[in-house]
Coordinates of C-alpha atoms and ligand atoms in Angstrom, one line a residue:
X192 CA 57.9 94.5 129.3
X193 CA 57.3 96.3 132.4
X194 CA 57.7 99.7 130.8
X195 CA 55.2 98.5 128.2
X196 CA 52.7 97.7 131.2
X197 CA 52.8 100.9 132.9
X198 CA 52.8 102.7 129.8
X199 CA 49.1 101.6 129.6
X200 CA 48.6 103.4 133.1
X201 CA 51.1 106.8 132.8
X202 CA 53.2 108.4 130.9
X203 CA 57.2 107.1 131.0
X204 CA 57.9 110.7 129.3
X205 CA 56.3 113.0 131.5
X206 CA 56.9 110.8 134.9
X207 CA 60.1 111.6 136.7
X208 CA 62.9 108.8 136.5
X209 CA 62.7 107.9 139.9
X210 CA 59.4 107.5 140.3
X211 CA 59.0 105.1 136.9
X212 CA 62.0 102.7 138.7
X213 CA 59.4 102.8 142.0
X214 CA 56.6 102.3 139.6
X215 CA 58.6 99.3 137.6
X216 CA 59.7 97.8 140.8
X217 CA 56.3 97.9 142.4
X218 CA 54.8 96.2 139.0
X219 CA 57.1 93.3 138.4
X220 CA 56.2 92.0 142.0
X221 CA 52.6 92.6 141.4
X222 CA 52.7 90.8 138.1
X223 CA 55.2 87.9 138.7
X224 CA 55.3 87.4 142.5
X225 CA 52.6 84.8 143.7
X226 CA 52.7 85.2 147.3
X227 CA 52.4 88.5 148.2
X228 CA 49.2 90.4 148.0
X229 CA 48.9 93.5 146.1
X230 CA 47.8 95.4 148.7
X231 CA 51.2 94.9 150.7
X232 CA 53.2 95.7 147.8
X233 CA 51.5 98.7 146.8
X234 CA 51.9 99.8 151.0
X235 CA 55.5 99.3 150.7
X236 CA 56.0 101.0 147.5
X237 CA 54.0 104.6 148.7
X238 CA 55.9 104.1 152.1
X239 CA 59.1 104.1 150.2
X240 CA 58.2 107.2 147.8
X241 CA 57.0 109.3 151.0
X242 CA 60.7 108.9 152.3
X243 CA 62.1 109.3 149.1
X244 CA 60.9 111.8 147.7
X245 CA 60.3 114.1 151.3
X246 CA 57.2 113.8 152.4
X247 CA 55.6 114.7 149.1
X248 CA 51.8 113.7 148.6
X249 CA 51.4 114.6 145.2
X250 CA 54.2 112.2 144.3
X251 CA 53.0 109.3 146.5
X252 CA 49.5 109.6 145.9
X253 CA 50.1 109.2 141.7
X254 CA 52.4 106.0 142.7
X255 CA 49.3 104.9 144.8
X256 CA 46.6 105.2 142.3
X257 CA 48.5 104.1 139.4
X258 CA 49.3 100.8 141.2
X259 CA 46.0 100.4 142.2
X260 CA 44.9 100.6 138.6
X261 CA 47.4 98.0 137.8
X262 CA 46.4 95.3 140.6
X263 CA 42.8 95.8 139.8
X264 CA 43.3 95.5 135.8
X265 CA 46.5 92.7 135.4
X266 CA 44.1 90.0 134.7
X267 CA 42.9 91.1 131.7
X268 CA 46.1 92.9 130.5
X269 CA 47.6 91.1 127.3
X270 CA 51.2 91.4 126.2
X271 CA 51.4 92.7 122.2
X272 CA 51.0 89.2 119.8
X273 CA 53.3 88.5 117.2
X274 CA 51.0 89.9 114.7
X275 CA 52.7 93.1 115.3
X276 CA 56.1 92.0 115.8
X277 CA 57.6 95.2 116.9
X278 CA 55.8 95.7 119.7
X279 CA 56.3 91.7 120.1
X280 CA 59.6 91.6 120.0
X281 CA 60.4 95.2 122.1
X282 CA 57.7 94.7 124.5
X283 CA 56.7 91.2 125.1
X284 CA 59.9 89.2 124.7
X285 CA 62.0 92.3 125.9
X286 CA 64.5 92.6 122.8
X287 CA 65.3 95.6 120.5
X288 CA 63.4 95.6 117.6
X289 CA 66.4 95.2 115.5
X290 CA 68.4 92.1 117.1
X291 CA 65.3 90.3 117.5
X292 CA 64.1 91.1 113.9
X293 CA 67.8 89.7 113.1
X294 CA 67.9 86.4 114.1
X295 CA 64.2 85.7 112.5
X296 CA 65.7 86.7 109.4
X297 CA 69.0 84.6 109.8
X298 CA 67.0 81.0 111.8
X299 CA 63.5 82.4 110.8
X300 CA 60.3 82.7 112.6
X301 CA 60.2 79.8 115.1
X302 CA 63.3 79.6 116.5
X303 CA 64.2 83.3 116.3
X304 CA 61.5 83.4 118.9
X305 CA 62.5 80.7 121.2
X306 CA 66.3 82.1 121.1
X307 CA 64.9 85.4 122.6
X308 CA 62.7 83.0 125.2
X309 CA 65.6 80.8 125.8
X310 CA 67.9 84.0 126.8
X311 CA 65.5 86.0 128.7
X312 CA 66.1 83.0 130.9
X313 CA 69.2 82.7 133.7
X314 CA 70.4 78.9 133.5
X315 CA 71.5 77.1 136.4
X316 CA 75.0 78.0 137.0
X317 CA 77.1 74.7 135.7
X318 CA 80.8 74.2 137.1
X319 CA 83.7 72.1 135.6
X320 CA 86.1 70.4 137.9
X321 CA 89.6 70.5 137.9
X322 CA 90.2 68.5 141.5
X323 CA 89.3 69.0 144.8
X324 CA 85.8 67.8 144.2
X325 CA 85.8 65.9 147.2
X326 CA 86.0 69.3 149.3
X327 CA 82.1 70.3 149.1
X328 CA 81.1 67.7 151.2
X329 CA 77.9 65.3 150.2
X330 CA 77.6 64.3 146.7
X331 CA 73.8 65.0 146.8
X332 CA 74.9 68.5 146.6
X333 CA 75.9 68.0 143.1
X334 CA 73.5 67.3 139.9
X335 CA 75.1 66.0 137.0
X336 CA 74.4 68.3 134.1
X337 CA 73.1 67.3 130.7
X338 CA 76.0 67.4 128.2
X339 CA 79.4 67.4 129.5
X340 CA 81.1 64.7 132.1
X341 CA 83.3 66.2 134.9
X342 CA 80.3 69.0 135.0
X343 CA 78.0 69.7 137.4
X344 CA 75.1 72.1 138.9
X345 CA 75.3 72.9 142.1
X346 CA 73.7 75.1 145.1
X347 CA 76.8 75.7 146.5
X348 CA 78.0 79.6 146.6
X349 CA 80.3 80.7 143.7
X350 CA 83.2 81.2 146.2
X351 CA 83.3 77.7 147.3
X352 CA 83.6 76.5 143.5
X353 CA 86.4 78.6 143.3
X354 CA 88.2 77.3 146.6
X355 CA 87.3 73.7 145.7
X356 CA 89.3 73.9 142.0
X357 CA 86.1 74.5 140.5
X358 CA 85.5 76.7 137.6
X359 CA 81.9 78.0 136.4
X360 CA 81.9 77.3 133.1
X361 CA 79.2 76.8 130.6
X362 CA 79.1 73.9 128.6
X363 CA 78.8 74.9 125.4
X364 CA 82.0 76.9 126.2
X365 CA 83.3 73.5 127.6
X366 CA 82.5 71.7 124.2
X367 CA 84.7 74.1 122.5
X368 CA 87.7 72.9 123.9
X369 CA 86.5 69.4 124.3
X370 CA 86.9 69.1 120.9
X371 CA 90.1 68.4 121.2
X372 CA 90.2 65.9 124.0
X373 CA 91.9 62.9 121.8
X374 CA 94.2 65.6 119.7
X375 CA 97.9 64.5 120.3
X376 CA 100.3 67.6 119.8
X377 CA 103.1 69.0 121.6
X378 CA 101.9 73.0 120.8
X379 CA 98.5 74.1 121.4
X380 CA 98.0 78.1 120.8
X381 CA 95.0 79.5 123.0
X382 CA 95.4 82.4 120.8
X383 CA 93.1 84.5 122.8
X384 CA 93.0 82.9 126.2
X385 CA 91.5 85.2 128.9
X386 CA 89.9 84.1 131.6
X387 CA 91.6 81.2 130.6
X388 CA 88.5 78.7 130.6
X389 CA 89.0 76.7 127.8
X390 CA 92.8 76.8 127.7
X391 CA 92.5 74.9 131.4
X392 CA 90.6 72.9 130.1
X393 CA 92.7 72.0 127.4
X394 CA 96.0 71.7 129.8
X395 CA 94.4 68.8 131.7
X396 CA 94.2 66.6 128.5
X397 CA 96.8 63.5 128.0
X398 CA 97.9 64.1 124.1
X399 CA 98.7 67.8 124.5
X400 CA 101.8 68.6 126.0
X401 CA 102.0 72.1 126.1
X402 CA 99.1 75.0 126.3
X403 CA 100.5 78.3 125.4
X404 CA 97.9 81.1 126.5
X405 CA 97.9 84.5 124.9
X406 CA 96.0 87.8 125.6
X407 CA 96.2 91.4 124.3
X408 CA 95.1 92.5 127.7
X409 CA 97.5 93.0 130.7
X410 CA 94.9 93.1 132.8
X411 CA 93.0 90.3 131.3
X412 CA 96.7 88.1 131.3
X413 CA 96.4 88.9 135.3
X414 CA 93.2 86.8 135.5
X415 CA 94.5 83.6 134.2
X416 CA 97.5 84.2 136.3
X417 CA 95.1 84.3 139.3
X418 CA 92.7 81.8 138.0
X419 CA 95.1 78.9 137.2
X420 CA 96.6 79.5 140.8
X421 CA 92.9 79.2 142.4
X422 CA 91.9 76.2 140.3
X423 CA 95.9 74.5 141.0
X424 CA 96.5 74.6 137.1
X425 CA 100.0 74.3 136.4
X426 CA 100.4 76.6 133.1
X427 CA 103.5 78.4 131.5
X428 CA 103.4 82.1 131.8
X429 CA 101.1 83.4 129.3
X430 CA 101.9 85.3 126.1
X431 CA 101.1 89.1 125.6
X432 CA 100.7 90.0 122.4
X433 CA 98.4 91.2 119.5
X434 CA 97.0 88.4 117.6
X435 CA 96.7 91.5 114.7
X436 CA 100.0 90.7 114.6
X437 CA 101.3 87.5 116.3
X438 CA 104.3 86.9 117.6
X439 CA 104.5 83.2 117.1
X440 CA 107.0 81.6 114.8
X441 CA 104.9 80.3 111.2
X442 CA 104.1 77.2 111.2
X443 CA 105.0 76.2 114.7
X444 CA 102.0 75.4 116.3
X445 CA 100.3 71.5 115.9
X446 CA 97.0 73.2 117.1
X447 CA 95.4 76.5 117.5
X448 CA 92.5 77.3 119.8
X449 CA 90.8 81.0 118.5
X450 CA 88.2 81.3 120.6
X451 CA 87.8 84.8 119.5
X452 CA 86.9 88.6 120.3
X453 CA 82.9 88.5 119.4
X454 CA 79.4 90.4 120.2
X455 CA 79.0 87.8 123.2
X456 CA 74.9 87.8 121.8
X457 CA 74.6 83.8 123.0
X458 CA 75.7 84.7 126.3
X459 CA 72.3 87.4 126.8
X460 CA 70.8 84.9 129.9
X461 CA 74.0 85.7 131.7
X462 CA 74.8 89.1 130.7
X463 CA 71.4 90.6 129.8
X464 CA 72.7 93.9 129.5
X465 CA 74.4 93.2 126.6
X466 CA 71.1 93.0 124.2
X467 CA 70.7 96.9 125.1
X468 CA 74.3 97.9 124.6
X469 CA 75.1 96.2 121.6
X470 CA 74.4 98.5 118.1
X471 CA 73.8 97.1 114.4
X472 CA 76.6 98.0 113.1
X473 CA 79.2 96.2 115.8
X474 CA 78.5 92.5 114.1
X475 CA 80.2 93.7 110.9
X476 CA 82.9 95.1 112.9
X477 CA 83.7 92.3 115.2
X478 CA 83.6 90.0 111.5
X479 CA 86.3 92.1 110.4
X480 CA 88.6 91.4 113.4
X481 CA 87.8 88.2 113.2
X482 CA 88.6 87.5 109.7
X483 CA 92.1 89.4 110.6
X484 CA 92.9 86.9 113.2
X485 CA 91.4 83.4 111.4
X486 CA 93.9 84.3 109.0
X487 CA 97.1 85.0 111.2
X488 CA 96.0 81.9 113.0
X489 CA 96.1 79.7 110.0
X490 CA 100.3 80.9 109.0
X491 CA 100.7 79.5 112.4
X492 CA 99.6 76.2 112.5
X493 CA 102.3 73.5 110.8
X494 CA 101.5 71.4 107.8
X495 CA 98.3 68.7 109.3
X496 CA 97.5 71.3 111.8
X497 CA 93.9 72.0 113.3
X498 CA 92.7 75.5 114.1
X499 CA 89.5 75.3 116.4
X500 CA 87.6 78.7 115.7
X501 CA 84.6 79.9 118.0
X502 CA 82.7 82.6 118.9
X503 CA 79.9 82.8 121.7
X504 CA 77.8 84.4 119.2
X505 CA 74.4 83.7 117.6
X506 CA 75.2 86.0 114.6
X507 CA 76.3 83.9 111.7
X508 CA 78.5 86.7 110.2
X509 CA 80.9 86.2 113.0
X510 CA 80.9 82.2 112.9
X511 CA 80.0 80.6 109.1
X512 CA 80.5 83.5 106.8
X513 CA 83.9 84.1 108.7
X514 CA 85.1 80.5 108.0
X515 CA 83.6 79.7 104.9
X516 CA 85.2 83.5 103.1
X517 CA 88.5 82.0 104.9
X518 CA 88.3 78.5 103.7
X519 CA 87.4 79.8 100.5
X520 CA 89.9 81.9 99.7
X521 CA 93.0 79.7 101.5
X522 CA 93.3 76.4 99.1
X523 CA 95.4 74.7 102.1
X524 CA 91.9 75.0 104.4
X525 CA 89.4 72.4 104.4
X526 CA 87.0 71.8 106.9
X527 CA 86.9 68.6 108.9
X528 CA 84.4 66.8 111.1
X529 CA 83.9 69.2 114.3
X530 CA 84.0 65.7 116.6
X531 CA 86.9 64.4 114.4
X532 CA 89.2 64.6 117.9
X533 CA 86.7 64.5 120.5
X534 CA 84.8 61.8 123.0
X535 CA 81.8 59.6 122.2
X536 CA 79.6 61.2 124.7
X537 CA 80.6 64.7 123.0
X538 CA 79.5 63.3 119.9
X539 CA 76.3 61.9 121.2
X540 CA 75.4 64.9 123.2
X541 CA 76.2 67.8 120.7
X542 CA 74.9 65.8 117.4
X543 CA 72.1 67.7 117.3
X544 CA 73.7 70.6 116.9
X545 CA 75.9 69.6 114.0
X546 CA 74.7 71.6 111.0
X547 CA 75.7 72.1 106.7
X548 CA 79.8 72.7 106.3
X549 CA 80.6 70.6 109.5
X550 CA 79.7 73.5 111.0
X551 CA 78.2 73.7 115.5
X552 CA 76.1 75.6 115.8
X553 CA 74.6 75.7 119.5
X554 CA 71.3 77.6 119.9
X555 CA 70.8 78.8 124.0
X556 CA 68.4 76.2 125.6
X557 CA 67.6 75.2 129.7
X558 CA 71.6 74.6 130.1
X559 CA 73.1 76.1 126.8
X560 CA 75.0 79.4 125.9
X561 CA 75.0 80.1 122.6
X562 CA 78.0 79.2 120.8
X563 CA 79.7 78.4 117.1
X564 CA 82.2 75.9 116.6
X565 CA 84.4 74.7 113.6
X566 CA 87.7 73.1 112.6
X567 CA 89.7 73.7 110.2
X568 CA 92.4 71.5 109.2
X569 CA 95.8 72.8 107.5
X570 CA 96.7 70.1 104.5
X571 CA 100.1 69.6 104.2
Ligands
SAM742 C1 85.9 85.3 124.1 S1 87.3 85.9 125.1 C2 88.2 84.4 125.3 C3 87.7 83.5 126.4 C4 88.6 82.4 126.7 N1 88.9 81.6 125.6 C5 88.1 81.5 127.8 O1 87.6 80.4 127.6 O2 88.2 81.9 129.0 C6 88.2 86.7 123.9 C7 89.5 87.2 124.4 O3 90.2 87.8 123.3 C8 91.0 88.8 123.7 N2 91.4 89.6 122.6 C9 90.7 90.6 122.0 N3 91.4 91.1 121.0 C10 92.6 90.4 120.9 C11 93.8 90.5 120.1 N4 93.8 91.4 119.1 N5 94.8 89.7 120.3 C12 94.7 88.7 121.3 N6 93.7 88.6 122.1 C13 92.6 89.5 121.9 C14 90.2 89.5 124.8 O4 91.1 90.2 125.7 C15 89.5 88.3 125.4 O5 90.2 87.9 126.6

């Protein structure tokens, strides 16, 4: 967006790279900062470039006049419309052309646009609570959030969350494994654990007796080690292994949690960069992997076993086309009602979301990641 502005005013080719990151730093706060007048901001800017850049008045006096331009010309400067939608979708709602192109093919016109509003976006951070609550003081510091109990918003730092047993945790990510809040089992698999979120989550509810967590990553099996002992989770010692080829007994586990490997693209309001460094061709990649690992999942589960399989992405290829190629081609698979093991404020909360095939499918809003949910259920 703010390359798109100053393109109107110089050119990004010919301008030196540190200039342009003066230039866009100088035009977001003339654009989208309310209190402070132009004039101050353009000061600062050509006070910073004559240190930076030695002294040099050709250099400051091109930062000077093209700001100037720019204060005296925002009011009437418009952002592309959607009736060209590449310069739309690149320049006014900041997404490459292709990803945004993407999802208005795959949710169409409407909502394709409000998922790239929705994730340009931060949300409040939301935290879930494993004890200690009591340790941040006043209550009013807290704020109930929208969907899931036991979560809140807060405006307390990070690093107190953590020393409280606190965990910052979206909900949609939450919902994932508070599916299985009423599931009675003595195995759950977390079959791809790390940082461990969900599988905590699990480990605190009354029918499941034992959460086994397993990561490919040594470093990434370090994390929940050092997590579970900030939160005060008691948790077995977690599993390394390859899910490409699991290490589990078949047909030993009651339930499986695959919350797997994916393009992260309903995470973009907390990880912006990731709309830049993800390519085309990835989403077909991760599907493969996926598919590899819905499948070893499914030999492990026993006979009335429930596989939860979810993905924190918006692209359908790694969510429904994943589990309906599975369910199709594995005549013990049928899908079952996503909120067949879960509370009634779940259900109420995340009906919305409930879609064709039993499928969830959670589109980012004020509060939500992205995220895709479903359960399959192993007849005997
Ligand atoms: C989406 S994250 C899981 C987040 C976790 N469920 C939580 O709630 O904190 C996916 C995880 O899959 C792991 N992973 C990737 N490939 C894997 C494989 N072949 N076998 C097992 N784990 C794998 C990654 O190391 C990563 O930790």
């Amino acid at each position: 967006r703010l390359d798109y502005v100053l393109s109107g005013f110089a050119n990004q080719k010919r301008t030196e790279p540190d200039i342009w990151l003066l230039l866009i730093s100088a035009a977001y706060q003339i654009l989208f900062l309310t209190r402070t007048p132009d004039y101050a901001i353009i000061n600062d800017t050509v006070t910073l470039a004559k240190q930076a850049f030695g002294g040099n008045k050709k250099k400051s006096g091109f930062i000077n006049a093209v700001l100037k331009r720019l204060a005296k010309e925002k009011e009437s400067f418009r952002f592309p419309s959607s009736e060209n939608l590449h310069d739309f979708i690149e320049s006014n709602l900041s997404f490459p052309y292709w990803l945004g192109m993407k999802w208005i093919s795959d949710y169409g016109m409407e909502t394709g646009v409000q998922i790239m509003k929705s994730l340009n976006f931060r949300k409040p951070v939301v935290f879930r609570c494993f004890h200690g609550l009591e340790s941040f003081g006043p209550e009013n510091r807290f704020h109930p959030t929208p969907y899931v109990e036991d979560s809140f918003e807060a405006n307390v730092p990070i690093y107190l969350m953590r020393a409280g047993s606190c965990y910052v945790m979206n909900e949609s990510s939450q919902l994932v494994a508070e599916l299985l809040r009423n599931f009675s089992g003595k195995w759950v698999l977390d079959a791809a654990s790390s940082p461990g979120g969900k599988g905590f989550v699990l480990s605190t509810f009354k029918g499941i007796e034992e959460v086994i967590f397993n990561d490919v990553s040594a470093n990434r099996i370090q994390r929940i080690l050092e997590n579970s002992k900030d939160l005060a989770v008691s948790i077995s010692p977690p599993v390394l292994s390859d899910f490409l080829k699991p290490s589990f007994r078949e047909s030993s586990m009651d339930a499986i949690l695959l919350d797997a490997p994916c393009t992260g693209t309903g995470t973009i309001s907390g990880h912006p960069e990731l709309k830049w460094l993800r390519k085309p061709g990835e989403v077909h990649g991760r599907a493969k992997l996926q598919n590899s690992m819905i499948r070893n999942a499914f030999s492990l589960l026993k006979p009335d076993g429930v596989l939860v399989y979810s993905t924190c992405s918006l692209e359908k290829e790694e969510g429904e086309d994943v589990v309906l190629d599975f369910v199709s081609q594995e005549s013990h698979a049928e899908l079952i009602h996503p909120f067949s093991f879960t509370s009634e404020q779940i259900k109420n909360r995340f009906e919305r979301f409930l879609g064709k095939e039993n499928f969830l499918r959670i589109l980012p809003d004020k509060y939500l990641d992205g995220f895709f949910a479903a359960i399959i259920h192993k007849k005997p």
